[in-house]
């Protein structure tokens, strides 16, 4: 099968179409938001422990931080550990961006019979590419046959009938079912013994991940000291979720129109990244780096560069509350 590049390995360049000044009176750079806004628009890269469900872990974080609302970015089974992004308050609008950003796991697969290491390695590599997969019986979605992208499946170690491997895949891939299918291909059968998620979109286990104990301790320390640096140790701006999405940067005068649900027109565009294709999910950003909306691209990067009028992206999910930037579309008409 042809190799598919993982989203985290894609390299894009910024194309500048026009230049404009941003008014410092409106909005904030994500890392410089006032502390209450910082939490409301924050996300936590949490190391989920084995035992509780993803929903229970999210509820604990919500309770620890005294929040009204929180959500997680991709369900992990109770026994599965690893990267579980937790979006806080307003940032819950952004978790759908993780659906197009890919996942990575380290898995222990138990073979039901003997298989040579070379054979195991070859079969794992055969699963790289686009595969067909039907969700398992216990899945919370309809058991329809669907396609999923496997970026890579790399053998790490074989110890008797235990196989340790790493897999990078599209969101919504069932690793338990993948192990079953690998076992069928090997002819001996197999099941998933243990699983850990090491990446969810831009979030990895090696960068800024915290445990529930860390969250409890740092939240207590914040309550005691009120030092903003303490919160910054475990809460990150929601814009980090958008890191792997192609971006379009817009004028201040276009921001409030997008916040009211308007689609993005060419005159509002200042710069954008390369390799945008029609129907791609893109992040619409302010010049300060704030997330404004998740949108569907209507044209390619090449066409966007040439356009002076017409729509370039259709707004699908507004991220920024209304009123952060003033209404300016009537002035610019």
Short mmCIF file of C-alpha atoms in Angstrom, two decimals:
data_model
loop_
_atom_site.label_atom_id
_atom_site.label_comp_id
_atom_site.label_asym_id
_atom_site.label_seq_id
_atom_site.Cartn_x
_atom_site.Cartn_y
_atom_site.Cartn_z
CA UNK A 1 0.00 0.00 0.00
CA UNK A 2 1.22 3.57 -0.65
CA UNK A 3 2.58 5.37 2.41
CA UNK A 4 0.33 8.06 3.90
CA UNK A 5 2.05 10.99 5.60
CA UNK A 6 0.86 11.54 9.20
CA UNK A 7 -0.58 15.02 9.87
CA UNK A 8 2.25 15.76 12.32
CA UNK A 9 4.84 15.24 9.58
CA UNK A 10 3.21 17.53 7.02
CA UNK A 11 5.25 20.65 6.27
CA UNK A 12 3.49 23.83 5.19
CA UNK A 13 4.68 27.30 4.28
CA UNK A 14 2.93 30.62 4.92
CA UNK A 15 1.81 32.58 1.85
CA UNK A 16 1.26 36.32 2.41
CA UNK A 17 -1.46 37.85 0.26
CA UNK A 18 -1.76 41.27 1.95
CA UNK A 19 -0.62 43.09 5.09
CA UNK A 20 -2.59 44.96 7.71
CA UNK A 21 -2.16 46.17 11.30
CA UNK A 22 -3.96 44.51 14.21
CA UNK A 23 -5.49 46.76 16.85
CA UNK A 24 -3.97 45.97 20.30
CA UNK A 25 -7.20 47.10 22.00
CA UNK A 26 -9.05 44.00 20.82
CA UNK A 27 -8.31 40.37 21.63
CA UNK A 28 -5.12 38.91 23.08
CA UNK A 29 -2.34 36.61 22.05
CA UNK A 30 -3.40 33.17 23.38
CA UNK A 31 -0.64 33.01 26.01
CA UNK A 32 -1.45 36.55 27.20
CA UNK A 33 -5.18 36.19 27.85
CA UNK A 34 -6.41 37.43 31.25
CA UNK A 35 -6.23 34.49 33.63
CA UNK A 36 -9.98 33.76 33.81
CA UNK A 37 -10.21 33.79 30.02
CA UNK A 38 -7.04 31.71 29.84
CA UNK A 39 -8.72 28.88 31.76
CA UNK A 40 -12.03 29.18 29.88
CA UNK A 41 -10.16 28.83 26.59
CA UNK A 42 -7.69 26.25 27.88
CA UNK A 43 -6.85 22.61 27.28
CA UNK A 44 -4.99 20.04 29.40
CA UNK A 45 -2.79 17.29 27.98
CA UNK A 46 -3.76 14.63 30.53
CA UNK A 47 -2.17 11.24 31.11
CA UNK A 48 -5.26 9.06 31.60
CA UNK A 49 -4.70 6.28 34.17
CA UNK A 50 -5.99 2.74 33.78
CA UNK A 51 -9.33 2.09 35.50
CA UNK A 52 -11.67 5.05 35.11
CA UNK A 53 -13.49 5.88 31.89
CA UNK A 54 -12.62 8.95 29.84
CA UNK A 55 -15.90 10.51 30.97
CA UNK A 56 -15.07 9.95 34.64
CA UNK A 57 -11.58 11.45 34.25
CA UNK A 58 -13.05 14.51 32.52
CA UNK A 59 -15.62 14.90 35.33
CA UNK A 60 -12.82 14.81 37.93
CA UNK A 61 -10.89 17.55 36.12
CA UNK A 62 -14.06 19.62 35.90
CA UNK A 63 -14.63 19.21 39.64
CA UNK A 64 -10.99 19.94 40.55
CA UNK A 65 -11.05 23.20 38.61
CA UNK A 66 -14.63 24.13 39.62
CA UNK A 67 -15.71 24.41 35.98
CA UNK A 68 -19.18 24.38 34.50
CA UNK A 69 -18.20 22.39 31.44
CA UNK A 70 -15.35 20.26 30.11
CA UNK A 71 -14.92 17.69 27.35
CA UNK A 72 -12.32 15.21 26.15
CA UNK A 73 -10.74 14.72 22.76
CA UNK A 74 -11.17 11.05 21.89
CA UNK A 75 -12.51 8.26 24.11
CA UNK A 76 -10.11 5.75 25.64
CA UNK A 77 -11.39 2.46 27.08
CA UNK A 78 -11.12 2.22 30.89
CA UNK A 79 -8.05 -0.07 30.80
CA UNK A 80 -6.25 2.07 28.19
CA UNK A 81 -3.80 4.76 29.36
CA UNK A 82 -2.12 7.77 27.80
CA UNK A 83 -2.83 11.05 26.06
CA UNK A 84 -6.34 12.38 26.70
CA UNK A 85 -6.77 16.08 25.83
CA UNK A 86 -9.28 17.76 28.17
CA UNK A 87 -10.92 20.93 26.82
CA UNK A 88 -12.15 23.45 29.39
CA UNK A 89 -15.32 25.56 29.13
CA UNK A 90 -15.30 27.48 25.80
CA UNK A 91 -12.49 25.29 24.44
CA UNK A 92 -14.87 22.33 24.13
CA UNK A 93 -15.89 23.82 20.77
CA UNK A 94 -12.48 22.94 19.42
CA UNK A 95 -12.20 19.20 20.19
CA UNK A 96 -13.58 18.23 16.77
CA UNK A 97 -10.31 19.51 15.30
CA UNK A 98 -8.66 16.43 16.82
CA UNK A 99 -10.79 14.20 14.55
CA UNK A 100 -8.65 15.17 11.55
CA UNK A 101 -5.32 15.28 13.38
CA UNK A 102 -4.51 11.58 13.82
CA UNK A 103 -3.55 9.36 16.78
CA UNK A 104 -0.59 7.21 17.79
CA UNK A 105 -0.53 4.16 20.07
CA UNK A 106 1.88 1.64 21.54
CA UNK A 107 0.23 -1.77 21.80
CA UNK A 108 0.98 -5.20 23.23
CA UNK A 109 -0.69 -7.83 21.03
CA UNK A 110 -0.97 -11.43 22.22
CA UNK A 111 -0.70 -14.07 19.51
CA UNK A 112 -2.77 -17.25 19.85
CA UNK A 113 -0.09 -19.32 18.14
CA UNK A 114 3.52 -19.16 17.03
CA UNK A 115 4.71 -16.81 14.28
CA UNK A 116 8.22 -15.91 13.15
CA UNK A 117 9.33 -12.35 13.93
CA UNK A 118 10.02 -11.64 10.27
CA UNK A 119 6.51 -12.76 9.35
CA UNK A 120 4.97 -10.57 12.08
CA UNK A 121 6.97 -7.56 10.88
CA UNK A 122 5.91 -8.10 7.27
CA UNK A 123 2.21 -8.43 8.13
CA UNK A 124 2.25 -5.28 10.28
CA UNK A 125 3.79 -3.34 7.39
CA UNK A 126 1.12 -4.68 5.03
CA UNK A 127 -1.54 -2.92 7.10
CA UNK A 128 -0.04 0.54 6.41
CA UNK A 129 -2.26 2.55 4.04
CA UNK A 130 -6.06 2.69 3.73
CA UNK A 131 -7.82 -0.28 5.30
CA UNK A 132 -11.42 -1.41 5.70
CA UNK A 133 -12.62 -1.80 9.27
CA UNK A 134 -15.90 -2.65 10.94
CA UNK A 135 -16.22 -1.36 14.55
CA UNK A 136 -16.27 -4.11 17.21
CA UNK A 137 -19.54 -5.27 18.80
CA UNK A 138 -18.95 -3.22 21.98
CA UNK A 139 -18.35 0.03 20.05
CA UNK A 140 -20.63 3.01 20.63
CA UNK A 141 -21.08 3.61 16.87
CA UNK A 142 -22.96 1.71 14.17
CA UNK A 143 -21.09 -1.36 12.92
CA UNK A 144 -20.82 -0.22 9.32
CA UNK A 145 -17.83 -1.12 7.18
CA UNK A 146 -15.66 1.98 6.76
CA UNK A 147 -12.19 2.99 5.66
CA UNK A 148 -9.45 4.21 7.98
CA UNK A 149 -5.92 5.42 7.25
CA UNK A 150 -2.98 3.66 8.90
CA UNK A 151 0.09 5.91 8.63
CA UNK A 152 2.50 3.27 9.92
CA UNK A 153 2.68 0.04 11.94
CA UNK A 154 6.18 -0.58 13.30
CA UNK A 155 7.33 -3.65 15.18
CA UNK A 156 9.25 -2.82 18.38
CA UNK A 157 9.79 -6.21 19.99
CA UNK A 158 8.60 -9.81 20.02
CA UNK A 159 8.80 -11.84 23.25
CA UNK A 160 7.39 -15.34 22.80
CA UNK A 161 3.77 -14.68 21.79
CA UNK A 162 3.69 -11.04 22.92
CA UNK A 163 4.17 -8.48 20.15
CA UNK A 164 4.97 -4.85 21.01
CA UNK A 165 4.31 -2.44 18.14
CA UNK A 166 3.61 1.22 17.42
CA UNK A 167 0.80 2.42 15.17
CA UNK A 168 -0.03 5.86 13.79
CA UNK A 169 -3.58 6.08 12.47
CA UNK A 170 -6.59 8.17 11.63
CA UNK A 171 -8.96 9.03 14.47
CA UNK A 172 -11.71 6.46 14.87
CA UNK A 173 -9.46 3.45 14.21
CA UNK A 174 -10.15 0.56 16.60
CA UNK A 175 -6.83 -0.94 17.69
CA UNK A 176 -8.57 -3.93 19.28
CA UNK A 177 -10.09 -4.80 15.89
CA UNK A 178 -6.77 -4.08 14.18
CA UNK A 179 -5.06 -6.68 16.40
CA UNK A 180 -7.78 -9.20 15.54
CA UNK A 181 -7.30 -8.57 11.82
CA UNK A 182 -3.51 -8.90 12.10
CA UNK A 183 -4.02 -12.23 13.86
CA UNK A 184 -6.25 -13.41 11.02
CA UNK A 185 -3.63 -12.36 8.46
CA UNK A 186 -0.97 -14.27 10.42
CA UNK A 187 -3.22 -17.31 10.52
CA UNK A 188 -2.82 -17.87 14.25
CA UNK A 189 -5.25 -15.35 15.74
CA UNK A 190 -4.45 -12.50 18.13
CA UNK A 191 -6.00 -10.07 20.60
CA UNK A 192 -5.06 -6.74 22.16
CA UNK A 193 -3.38 -7.28 25.52
CA UNK A 194 -2.46 -3.74 26.54
CA UNK A 195 -2.70 -0.29 24.92
CA UNK A 196 -1.33 3.19 25.53
CA UNK A 197 -2.05 6.28 23.44
CA UNK A 198 1.13 8.27 22.88
CA UNK A 199 -0.28 11.02 20.65
CA UNK A 200 -3.61 12.73 19.97
CA UNK A 201 -3.11 15.30 17.21
CA UNK A 202 -0.44 17.75 18.36
CA UNK A 203 -0.43 16.43 21.96
CA UNK A 204 2.16 13.80 22.86
CA UNK A 205 3.25 11.99 26.01
CA UNK A 206 6.68 13.62 25.79
CA UNK A 207 5.57 17.27 25.83
CA UNK A 208 3.62 18.90 28.62
CA UNK A 209 1.56 15.89 29.71
CA UNK A 210 0.30 15.93 33.31
CA UNK A 211 -1.38 13.42 35.60
CA UNK A 212 -4.54 13.89 37.68
CA UNK A 213 -2.27 14.23 40.72
CA UNK A 214 -0.38 17.04 38.96
CA UNK A 215 -3.64 18.84 38.19
CA UNK A 216 -4.83 18.54 41.80
CA UNK A 217 -1.50 19.74 43.20
CA UNK A 218 -1.01 22.63 40.77
CA UNK A 219 -4.62 23.78 41.14
CA UNK A 220 -4.15 23.83 44.94
CA UNK A 221 -0.88 25.74 44.50
CA UNK A 222 -2.63 28.25 42.22
CA UNK A 223 -5.39 28.79 44.79
CA UNK A 224 -2.72 29.47 47.40
CA UNK A 225 -0.30 31.67 45.43
CA UNK A 226 -2.38 33.14 42.56
CA UNK A 227 0.76 33.01 40.43
CA UNK A 228 -0.29 32.77 36.78
CA UNK A 229 2.81 30.74 35.95
CA UNK A 230 1.38 27.87 37.98
CA UNK A 231 -1.69 27.60 35.72
CA UNK A 232 0.50 27.81 32.63
CA UNK A 233 2.28 24.64 33.79
CA UNK A 234 -0.76 22.45 33.13
CA UNK A 235 -3.29 24.51 31.13
CA UNK A 236 -2.42 25.35 27.52
CA UNK A 237 -4.23 27.71 25.12
CA UNK A 238 -6.90 25.97 23.06
CA UNK A 239 -5.09 27.12 19.90
CA UNK A 240 -2.56 24.32 20.48
CA UNK A 241 -5.29 21.92 19.34
CA UNK A 242 -5.20 23.68 15.95
CA UNK A 243 -1.45 23.20 15.45
CA UNK A 244 -1.77 20.50 12.78
CA UNK A 245 -4.61 22.13 10.82
CA UNK A 246 -3.88 24.40 7.82
CA UNK A 247 -4.52 28.00 8.83
CA UNK A 248 -5.95 31.15 7.28
CA UNK A 249 -5.13 34.49 8.95
CA UNK A 250 -7.68 37.29 8.57
CA UNK A 251 -8.06 41.04 9.05
CA UNK A 252 -9.44 42.46 12.30
CA UNK A 253 -12.33 43.84 10.25
CA UNK A 254 -13.42 40.31 9.25
CA UNK A 255 -13.34 38.70 12.70
CA UNK A 256 -16.72 39.74 14.08
CA UNK A 257 -18.51 38.80 10.86
CA UNK A 258 -17.11 35.27 11.16
CA UNK A 259 -18.18 35.19 14.82
CA UNK A 260 -21.73 35.90 13.63
CA UNK A 261 -21.55 32.88 11.30
CA UNK A 262 -20.57 34.60 8.05
CA UNK A 263 -18.43 32.70 5.57
CA UNK A 264 -14.92 33.97 4.85
CA UNK A 265 -14.57 36.11 1.74
CA UNK A 266 -11.32 36.76 -0.13
CA UNK A 267 -10.95 40.46 0.89
CA UNK A 268 -10.71 39.42 4.56
CA UNK A 269 -7.73 37.11 3.98
CA UNK A 270 -4.20 38.28 4.79
CA UNK A 271 -2.18 35.07 4.70
CA UNK A 272 -2.62 31.31 4.64
CA UNK A 273 -0.68 28.08 4.55
CA UNK A 274 0.20 26.02 1.51
CA UNK A 275 -1.38 22.71 0.48
CA UNK A 276 -4.96 23.70 1.33
CA UNK A 277 -7.41 21.79 -0.86
CA UNK A 278 -11.17 22.22 -1.33
CA UNK A 279 -13.16 20.50 1.46
CA UNK A 280 -10.17 20.52 3.86
CA UNK A 281 -10.90 21.54 7.44
CA UNK A 282 -9.01 24.79 8.10
CA UNK A 283 -8.51 26.99 11.16
CA UNK A 284 -9.41 30.65 10.70
CA UNK A 285 -7.12 32.75 12.90
CA UNK A 286 -6.65 36.38 13.93
CA UNK A 287 -3.35 38.16 13.39
CA UNK A 288 -2.69 37.66 17.11
CA UNK A 289 -2.99 33.88 16.70
CA UNK A 290 -6.46 33.47 18.24
CA UNK A 291 -8.77 30.79 16.89
CA UNK A 292 -11.86 32.32 15.28
CA UNK A 293 -13.53 29.36 13.60
CA UNK A 294 -13.19 25.92 12.08
CA UNK A 295 -14.14 26.16 8.42
CA UNK A 296 -14.29 24.09 5.25
CA UNK A 297 -12.02 25.34 2.47
CA UNK A 298 -13.89 26.11 -0.74
CA UNK A 299 -10.78 26.72 -2.87
CA UNK A 300 -7.14 25.64 -2.94
CA UNK A 301 -4.20 27.67 -1.65
CA UNK A 302 -3.21 28.45 -5.24
CA UNK A 303 -6.67 29.82 -6.10
CA UNK A 304 -6.90 31.73 -2.82
CA UNK A 305 -3.75 33.62 -3.72
CA UNK A 306 -5.33 34.88 -6.95
CA UNK A 307 -8.79 35.77 -5.64
CA UNK A 308 -9.91 39.37 -5.02
CA UNK A 309 -13.55 38.52 -4.33
CA UNK A 310 -15.76 35.51 -3.65
CA UNK A 311 -15.85 33.03 -0.78
CA UNK A 312 -12.77 31.04 0.23
CA UNK A 313 -14.06 29.09 3.27
CA UNK A 314 -17.41 28.08 4.74
CA UNK A 315 -17.74 28.57 8.51
CA UNK A 316 -18.63 25.33 10.30
CA UNK A 317 -17.86 25.95 13.98
CA UNK A 318 -17.35 29.39 15.55
CA UNK A 319 -14.73 29.31 18.31
CA UNK A 320 -14.51 32.94 19.41
CA UNK A 321 -17.38 34.61 21.33
CA UNK A 322 -19.05 37.60 19.71
CA UNK A 323 -17.88 41.04 20.76
CA UNK A 324 -14.16 40.36 21.21
CA UNK A 325 -13.55 42.43 18.06
CA UNK A 326 -15.87 45.28 16.99
CA UNK A 327 -18.29 45.19 14.07
CA UNK A 328 -16.39 46.57 11.11
CA UNK A 329 -17.95 44.95 8.06
CA UNK A 330 -20.26 47.91 7.37
CA UNK A 331 -17.27 50.28 7.37
CA UNK A 332 -15.33 48.08 4.96
CA UNK A 333 -18.26 47.56 2.58
#
